[in-house]
Amino acid sequence: RVFHSRQLDNLQTHSIGKKIYKYDTVCSTNDLAFMHALQGEKEGAVFWARAQGKGRGRLGRSWVSHKDRGVYFSIILKPDILVREASKITLLIALSICKAMRKFSDGDFLLKWPNDIVINDRKIGGILTEMDAEIGKVKFIIVGVGINTNYSSGELPVRGAVSLKMLLGKEIDNEKILGVCLKEIDDYYWQFRKKGTFALIISESRQYSSLWGKQVKINDSDIGVACDFDEEGALVIRQANGFLKHIFAGDVTLLKQ
């Protein structure tokens, strides 16, 4: 089914979700979005599925996507940025999802750099960013989002993961979650497009980080206390020798505090 933003709970956006493709079951919403982007689909198109057969996260990990147990969607974006700036888009999306989730629960939903959404250090969502680029310039970015909404505790394969249903004790309306997420993403993306800078987004993201003051290991090598995002959106850690190191990409592991 293909429909438009006004048909999704009267969603009013600048560009995100003007066209929404809804599927029952797909292999991967990111793959669908990528294919349509190569064929010239406009920026802001959303690909939403009730289930994914081969949903995935970062580093080739699988993302369990049982039917109606979560919200699974991907968006085509065409920002005028360099490849090295793509991580800022992930930060923008993570901030948007945190803000959206807080409209459904009083919990402190936070972003765990670079691409996880957590509450009390328990993962509830994730973001996968993929792109097509040439000569260092982004042609388009596909942002995939997965949020655990209606999973019961025994259905989540990842230890320590959580769902909205587990937090709130009731079934969640996935369409409402999607609509609020798209609105928040649209607001921040429009702010970026209008001002041409990520400065305000990075500044606000600092208030939503789950890592500050915690000892972390990055890529099984760099160890330090997470303390900031720099103006490029990189994670800044303070190492044992007192030096600051800026991490532009990596896998974060929390060490015993």
mmCIF file of C-alpha atoms in Angstrom:
data_model
loop_
_atom_site.group_PDB
_atom_site.id
_atom_site.type_symbol
_atom_site.label_atom_id
_atom_site.label_comp_id
_atom_site.label_asym_id
_atom_site.label_seq_id
_atom_site.Cartn_x
_atom_site.Cartn_y
_atom_site.Cartn_z
ATOM 1 C CA ARG A 1 0.000 0.000 0.000
ATOM 2 C CA VAL A 2 1.256 3.475 -0.855
ATOM 3 C CA PHE A 3 -0.227 6.454 0.936
ATOM 4 C CA HIS A 4 0.664 10.003 1.943
ATOM 5 C CA SER A 5 1.381 11.833 5.179
ATOM 6 C CA ARG A 6 -2.121 13.266 5.513
ATOM 7 C CA GLN A 7 -3.434 9.678 5.718
ATOM 8 C CA LEU A 8 -1.181 8.808 8.680
ATOM 9 C CA ASP A 9 -3.005 10.323 11.630
ATOM 10 C CA ASN A 10 -3.048 13.644 9.743
ATOM 11 C CA LEU A 11 0.745 13.818 9.761
ATOM 12 C CA GLN A 12 1.932 17.262 8.665
ATOM 13 C CA THR A 13 5.588 17.332 7.621
ATOM 14 C CA HIS A 14 7.901 19.329 5.375
ATOM 15 C CA SER A 15 9.383 16.380 3.478
ATOM 16 C CA ILE A 16 9.587 13.192 5.546
ATOM 17 C CA GLY A 17 6.715 10.787 4.909
ATOM 18 C CA LYS A 18 5.047 12.662 2.084
ATOM 19 C CA LYS A 19 4.975 9.231 0.466
ATOM 20 C CA ILE A 20 4.843 6.099 2.613
ATOM 21 C CA TYR A 21 5.152 2.553 1.314
ATOM 22 C CA LYS A 22 3.628 0.037 3.724
ATOM 23 C CA TYR A 23 4.355 -3.684 3.417
ATOM 24 C CA ASP A 24 3.258 -6.791 5.266
ATOM 25 C CA THR A 25 6.573 -8.679 5.238
ATOM 26 C CA VAL A 26 9.828 -7.795 3.453
ATOM 27 C CA CYS A 27 13.412 -8.949 3.594
ATOM 28 C CA SER A 28 14.703 -5.513 4.620
ATOM 29 C CA THR A 29 13.183 -2.035 4.486
ATOM 30 C CA ASN A 30 16.685 -0.612 3.958
ATOM 31 C CA ASP A 31 17.146 -2.757 0.855
ATOM 32 C CA LEU A 32 13.793 -1.602 -0.525
ATOM 33 C CA ALA A 33 14.587 2.040 0.153
ATOM 34 C CA PHE A 34 18.030 1.703 -1.430
ATOM 35 C CA MET A 35 16.568 0.125 -4.568
ATOM 36 C CA HIS A 36 13.943 2.866 -4.911
ATOM 37 C CA ALA A 37 16.549 5.585 -4.302
ATOM 38 C CA LEU A 38 18.685 4.194 -7.137
ATOM 39 C CA GLN A 39 15.589 4.413 -9.337
ATOM 40 C CA GLY A 40 15.109 8.092 -8.483
ATOM 41 C CA GLU A 41 12.584 8.038 -5.644
ATOM 42 C CA LYS A 42 12.297 11.445 -3.973
ATOM 43 C CA GLU A 43 13.783 12.414 -0.650
ATOM 44 C CA GLY A 44 11.570 11.730 2.332
ATOM 45 C CA ALA A 45 9.959 8.535 1.036
ATOM 46 C CA VAL A 46 9.358 6.057 3.867
ATOM 47 C CA PHE A 47 9.383 2.259 3.645
ATOM 48 C CA TRP A 48 7.505 0.647 6.528
ATOM 49 C CA ALA A 49 6.932 -3.058 7.138
ATOM 50 C CA ARG A 50 5.006 -5.078 9.683
ATOM 51 C CA ALA A 51 7.819 -7.654 9.629
ATOM 52 C CA GLN A 52 11.263 -8.198 8.133
ATOM 53 C CA GLY A 53 12.709 -11.555 7.141
ATOM 54 C CA LYS A 54 16.297 -10.324 7.051
ATOM 55 C CA GLY A 55 16.349 -7.170 9.122
ATOM 56 C CA ARG A 56 19.864 -6.106 10.062
ATOM 57 C CA GLY A 57 21.784 -3.753 12.260
ATOM 58 C CA ARG A 58 25.325 -2.428 12.213
ATOM 59 C CA LEU A 59 28.303 -4.650 11.413
ATOM 60 C CA GLY A 60 26.104 -7.229 9.719
ATOM 61 C CA ARG A 61 24.212 -8.178 12.867
ATOM 62 C CA SER A 62 20.661 -9.432 12.429
ATOM 63 C CA TRP A 63 17.708 -7.418 13.752
ATOM 64 C CA VAL A 64 14.835 -9.609 14.894
ATOM 65 C CA SER A 65 11.681 -8.214 13.257
ATOM 66 C CA HIS A 66 8.630 -10.286 14.218
ATOM 67 C CA LYS A 67 5.305 -9.131 12.806
ATOM 68 C CA ASP A 68 3.774 -6.182 14.657
ATOM 69 C CA ARG A 69 6.177 -6.635 17.561
ATOM 70 C CA GLY A 70 8.159 -3.600 16.509
ATOM 71 C CA VAL A 71 8.223 -0.564 14.240
ATOM 72 C CA TYR A 72 10.535 -1.107 11.263
ATOM 73 C CA PHE A 73 11.027 1.638 8.697
ATOM 74 C CA SER A 74 13.594 3.252 6.409
ATOM 75 C CA ILE A 75 13.791 6.759 4.930
ATOM 76 C CA ILE A 76 15.492 8.122 1.819
ATOM 77 C CA LEU A 77 17.466 11.300 2.555
ATOM 78 C CA LYS A 78 19.473 13.395 0.103
ATOM 79 C CA PRO A 79 21.413 15.871 2.229
ATOM 80 C CA ASP A 80 24.051 18.098 0.668
ATOM 81 C CA ILE A 81 26.912 16.769 2.792
ATOM 82 C CA LEU A 82 30.265 15.036 2.495
ATOM 83 C CA VAL A 83 30.657 11.328 3.236
ATOM 84 C CA ARG A 84 32.590 12.096 6.427
ATOM 85 C CA GLU A 85 29.536 13.994 7.719
ATOM 86 C CA ALA A 86 27.133 11.064 7.382
ATOM 87 C CA SER A 87 27.485 10.118 11.057
ATOM 88 C CA LYS A 88 25.807 13.419 11.931
ATOM 89 C CA ILE A 89 22.656 12.190 10.205
ATOM 90 C CA THR A 90 22.664 9.123 12.484
ATOM 91 C CA LEU A 91 22.937 11.458 15.474
ATOM 92 C CA LEU A 92 20.026 13.548 14.147
ATOM 93 C CA ILE A 93 17.851 10.452 13.774
ATOM 94 C CA ALA A 94 18.800 9.106 17.220
ATOM 95 C CA LEU A 95 17.912 12.413 18.867
ATOM 96 C CA SER A 96 14.581 12.450 17.011
ATOM 97 C CA ILE A 97 13.698 8.926 18.145
ATOM 98 C CA CYS A 98 14.554 9.716 21.765
ATOM 99 C CA LYS A 99 12.271 12.757 21.667
ATOM 100 C CA ALA A 100 9.492 10.720 20.044
ATOM 101 C CA MET A 101 9.696 7.905 22.600
ATOM 102 C CA ARG A 102 9.438 10.336 25.488
ATOM 103 C CA LYS A 103 6.001 11.316 24.212
ATOM 104 C CA PHE A 104 4.773 7.794 24.991
ATOM 105 C CA SER A 105 6.510 7.210 28.308
ATOM 106 C CA ASP A 106 7.981 9.215 31.181
ATOM 107 C CA GLY A 107 11.216 7.233 30.902
ATOM 108 C CA ASP A 108 14.558 8.811 30.044
ATOM 109 C CA PHE A 109 15.134 7.479 26.551
ATOM 110 C CA LEU A 110 18.717 8.236 25.597
ATOM 111 C CA LEU A 111 21.029 7.693 22.648
ATOM 112 C CA LYS A 112 23.969 5.377 23.043
ATOM 113 C CA TRP A 113 26.472 6.581 20.480
ATOM 114 C CA PRO A 114 26.625 5.840 17.630
ATOM 115 C CA ASN A 115 23.270 4.249 16.822
ATOM 116 C CA ASP A 116 21.345 2.744 19.744
ATOM 117 C CA ILE A 117 18.329 3.989 21.684
ATOM 118 C CA VAL A 118 18.369 2.895 25.323
ATOM 119 C CA ILE A 119 16.507 3.334 28.578
ATOM 120 C CA ASN A 120 18.336 2.522 31.805
ATOM 121 C CA ASP A 121 21.124 1.103 29.600
ATOM 122 C CA ARG A 122 18.653 -1.396 28.071
ATOM 123 C CA LYS A 123 18.394 -1.321 24.294
ATOM 124 C CA ILE A 124 14.975 -0.536 22.849
ATOM 125 C CA GLY A 125 15.880 0.623 19.346
ATOM 126 C CA GLY A 126 18.601 0.890 16.763
ATOM 127 C CA ILE A 127 19.539 2.814 13.636
ATOM 128 C CA LEU A 128 21.275 1.598 10.487
ATOM 129 C CA THR A 129 22.687 4.211 8.106
ATOM 130 C CA GLU A 130 23.761 3.242 4.580
ATOM 131 C CA MET A 131 24.617 5.452 1.620
ATOM 132 C CA ASP A 132 25.493 5.862 -2.019
ATOM 133 C CA ALA A 133 28.249 8.363 -2.725
ATOM 134 C CA GLU A 134 30.802 9.484 -5.273
ATOM 135 C CA ILE A 135 34.050 11.471 -4.932
ATOM 136 C CA GLY A 136 33.458 11.999 -1.217
ATOM 137 C CA LYS A 137 29.956 13.484 -1.704
ATOM 138 C CA VAL A 138 26.756 11.792 -0.582
ATOM 139 C CA LYS A 139 24.227 11.033 -3.335
ATOM 140 C CA PHE A 140 21.654 9.646 -0.893
ATOM 141 C CA ILE A 141 21.468 8.147 2.576
ATOM 142 C CA ILE A 142 19.143 5.389 3.718
ATOM 143 C CA VAL A 143 18.324 5.531 7.408
ATOM 144 C CA GLY A 144 16.743 2.409 8.864
ATOM 145 C CA VAL A 145 15.062 2.433 12.278
ATOM 146 C CA GLY A 146 13.910 -0.481 14.410
ATOM 147 C CA ILE A 147 12.030 0.017 17.688
ATOM 148 C CA ASN A 148 10.889 -2.747 20.037
ATOM 149 C CA THR A 149 7.254 -1.994 20.786
ATOM 150 C CA ASN A 150 5.148 -5.103 21.473
ATOM 151 C CA TYR A 151 7.696 -7.768 22.373
ATOM 152 C CA SER A 152 7.221 -9.714 25.605
ATOM 153 C CA SER A 153 10.293 -10.375 27.744
ATOM 154 C CA GLY A 154 10.731 -13.936 26.474
ATOM 155 C CA GLU A 155 10.650 -12.911 22.813
ATOM 156 C CA LEU A 156 13.678 -10.610 22.741
ATOM 157 C CA PRO A 157 16.832 -12.517 21.762
ATOM 158 C CA VAL A 158 19.280 -9.922 23.056
ATOM 159 C CA ARG A 159 20.024 -10.018 26.766
ATOM 160 C CA GLY A 160 19.045 -6.794 28.474
ATOM 161 C CA ALA A 161 16.851 -5.540 25.619
ATOM 162 C CA VAL A 162 13.435 -4.076 26.403
ATOM 163 C CA SER A 163 10.226 -3.036 24.638
ATOM 164 C CA LEU A 164 7.629 -0.331 25.177
ATOM 165 C CA LYS A 165 5.079 -2.977 26.075
ATOM 166 C CA MET A 166 7.361 -4.267 28.831
ATOM 167 C CA LEU A 167 7.804 -0.738 30.155
ATOM 168 C CA LEU A 168 4.173 0.356 29.971
ATOM 169 C CA GLY A 169 2.354 -2.941 30.499
ATOM 170 C CA LYS A 170 0.081 -2.543 27.486
ATOM 171 C CA GLU A 171 -0.082 -3.065 23.716
ATOM 172 C CA ILE A 172 1.365 -0.265 21.620
ATOM 173 C CA ASP A 173 -0.162 1.287 18.500
ATOM 174 C CA ASN A 174 2.699 1.004 16.014
ATOM 175 C CA GLU A 175 1.160 3.472 13.577
ATOM 176 C CA LYS A 176 1.080 6.175 16.247
ATOM 177 C CA ILE A 177 4.727 5.488 17.117
ATOM 178 C CA LEU A 178 5.673 5.742 13.444
ATOM 179 C CA GLY A 179 3.805 9.020 12.996
ATOM 180 C CA VAL A 180 5.463 10.694 15.982
ATOM 181 C CA CYS A 181 8.906 9.426 14.920
ATOM 182 C CA LEU A 182 8.469 10.794 11.400
ATOM 183 C CA LYS A 183 7.313 14.165 12.731
ATOM 184 C CA GLU A 184 10.320 14.500 15.039
ATOM 185 C CA ILE A 185 12.743 13.435 12.299
ATOM 186 C CA ASP A 186 11.127 15.907 9.906
ATOM 187 C CA ASP A 187 11.434 18.762 12.408
ATOM 188 C CA TYR A 188 15.141 18.211 13.007
ATOM 189 C CA TYR A 189 15.945 17.484 9.367
ATOM 190 C CA TRP A 190 14.103 20.618 8.271
ATOM 191 C CA GLN A 191 16.062 22.605 10.868
ATOM 192 C CA PHE A 192 19.301 21.243 9.421
ATOM 193 C CA ARG A 193 18.286 21.889 5.806
ATOM 194 C CA LYS A 194 17.172 25.438 6.590
ATOM 195 C CA LYS A 195 20.266 26.433 8.577
ATOM 196 C CA GLY A 196 22.800 24.240 6.798
ATOM 197 C CA THR A 197 24.477 23.279 10.061
ATOM 198 C CA PHE A 198 24.307 20.474 12.608
ATOM 199 C CA ALA A 199 25.501 22.682 15.479
ATOM 200 C CA LEU A 200 22.174 22.913 17.332
ATOM 201 C CA ILE A 201 21.461 19.215 16.780
ATOM 202 C CA ILE A 202 24.846 18.198 18.192
ATOM 203 C CA SER A 203 24.362 20.573 21.115
ATOM 204 C CA GLU A 204 20.973 19.061 21.984
ATOM 205 C CA SER A 205 22.270 15.524 21.453
ATOM 206 C CA ARG A 206 24.752 16.118 24.280
ATOM 207 C CA GLN A 207 21.774 16.315 26.648
ATOM 208 C CA TYR A 208 20.489 12.921 25.498
ATOM 209 C CA SER A 209 23.646 10.812 25.666
ATOM 210 C CA SER A 210 23.636 7.729 27.893
ATOM 211 C CA LEU A 211 27.445 7.522 28.018
ATOM 212 C CA TRP A 212 28.674 10.579 29.915
ATOM 213 C CA GLY A 213 30.901 9.676 32.846
ATOM 214 C CA LYS A 214 30.973 5.995 31.940
ATOM 215 C CA GLN A 215 34.054 3.994 31.092
ATOM 216 C CA VAL A 216 33.799 2.550 27.604
ATOM 217 C CA LYS A 217 35.808 0.450 25.184
ATOM 218 C CA ILE A 218 35.683 1.314 21.475
ATOM 219 C CA ASN A 219 36.427 -1.309 18.828
ATOM 220 C CA ASP A 220 38.014 -3.563 21.476
ATOM 221 C CA SER A 221 40.977 -1.174 21.710
ATOM 222 C CA ASP A 222 40.432 2.415 22.866
ATOM 223 C CA ILE A 223 39.405 2.712 26.526
ATOM 224 C CA GLY A 224 38.352 5.871 28.308
ATOM 225 C CA VAL A 225 35.571 7.809 29.987
ATOM 226 C CA ALA A 226 32.985 9.208 27.558
ATOM 227 C CA CYS A 227 32.697 12.948 28.068
ATOM 228 C CA ASP A 228 31.447 14.815 24.980
ATOM 229 C CA PHE A 229 30.496 15.014 21.316
ATOM 230 C CA ASP A 230 32.690 17.316 19.260
ATOM 231 C CA GLU A 231 31.368 19.658 16.571
ATOM 232 C CA GLU A 232 31.733 16.870 14.001
ATOM 233 C CA GLY A 233 29.540 14.518 16.024
ATOM 234 C CA ALA A 234 32.474 12.324 17.077
ATOM 235 C CA LEU A 235 32.513 10.756 20.540
ATOM 236 C CA VAL A 236 35.184 12.222 22.820
ATOM 237 C CA ILE A 237 36.711 9.991 25.478
ATOM 238 C CA ARG A 238 39.215 10.878 28.204
ATOM 239 C CA GLN A 239 41.925 8.245 28.361
ATOM 240 C CA ALA A 240 43.757 7.126 31.508
ATOM 241 C CA ASN A 241 46.699 9.384 30.617
ATOM 242 C CA GLY A 242 44.379 12.394 30.590
ATOM 243 C CA PHE A 243 44.427 12.889 26.838
ATOM 244 C CA LEU A 244 41.193 13.324 24.896
ATOM 245 C CA LYS A 245 40.577 11.090 21.889
ATOM 246 C CA HIS A 246 37.940 11.745 19.234
ATOM 247 C CA ILE A 247 36.234 8.599 17.899
ATOM 248 C CA PHE A 248 34.468 9.007 14.566
ATOM 249 C CA ALA A 249 33.114 5.454 14.225
ATOM 250 C CA GLY A 250 33.106 2.286 16.234
ATOM 251 C CA ASP A 251 31.373 -0.241 18.407
ATOM 252 C CA VAL A 252 30.901 0.830 22.029
ATOM 253 C CA THR A 253 31.074 -1.547 24.992
ATOM 254 C CA LEU A 254 30.264 -0.361 28.516
ATOM 255 C CA LEU A 255 32.867 -1.516 31.029
ATOM 256 C CA LYS A 256 32.069 -2.287 34.660
ATOM 257 C CA GLN A 257 31.537 1.035 36.364
#
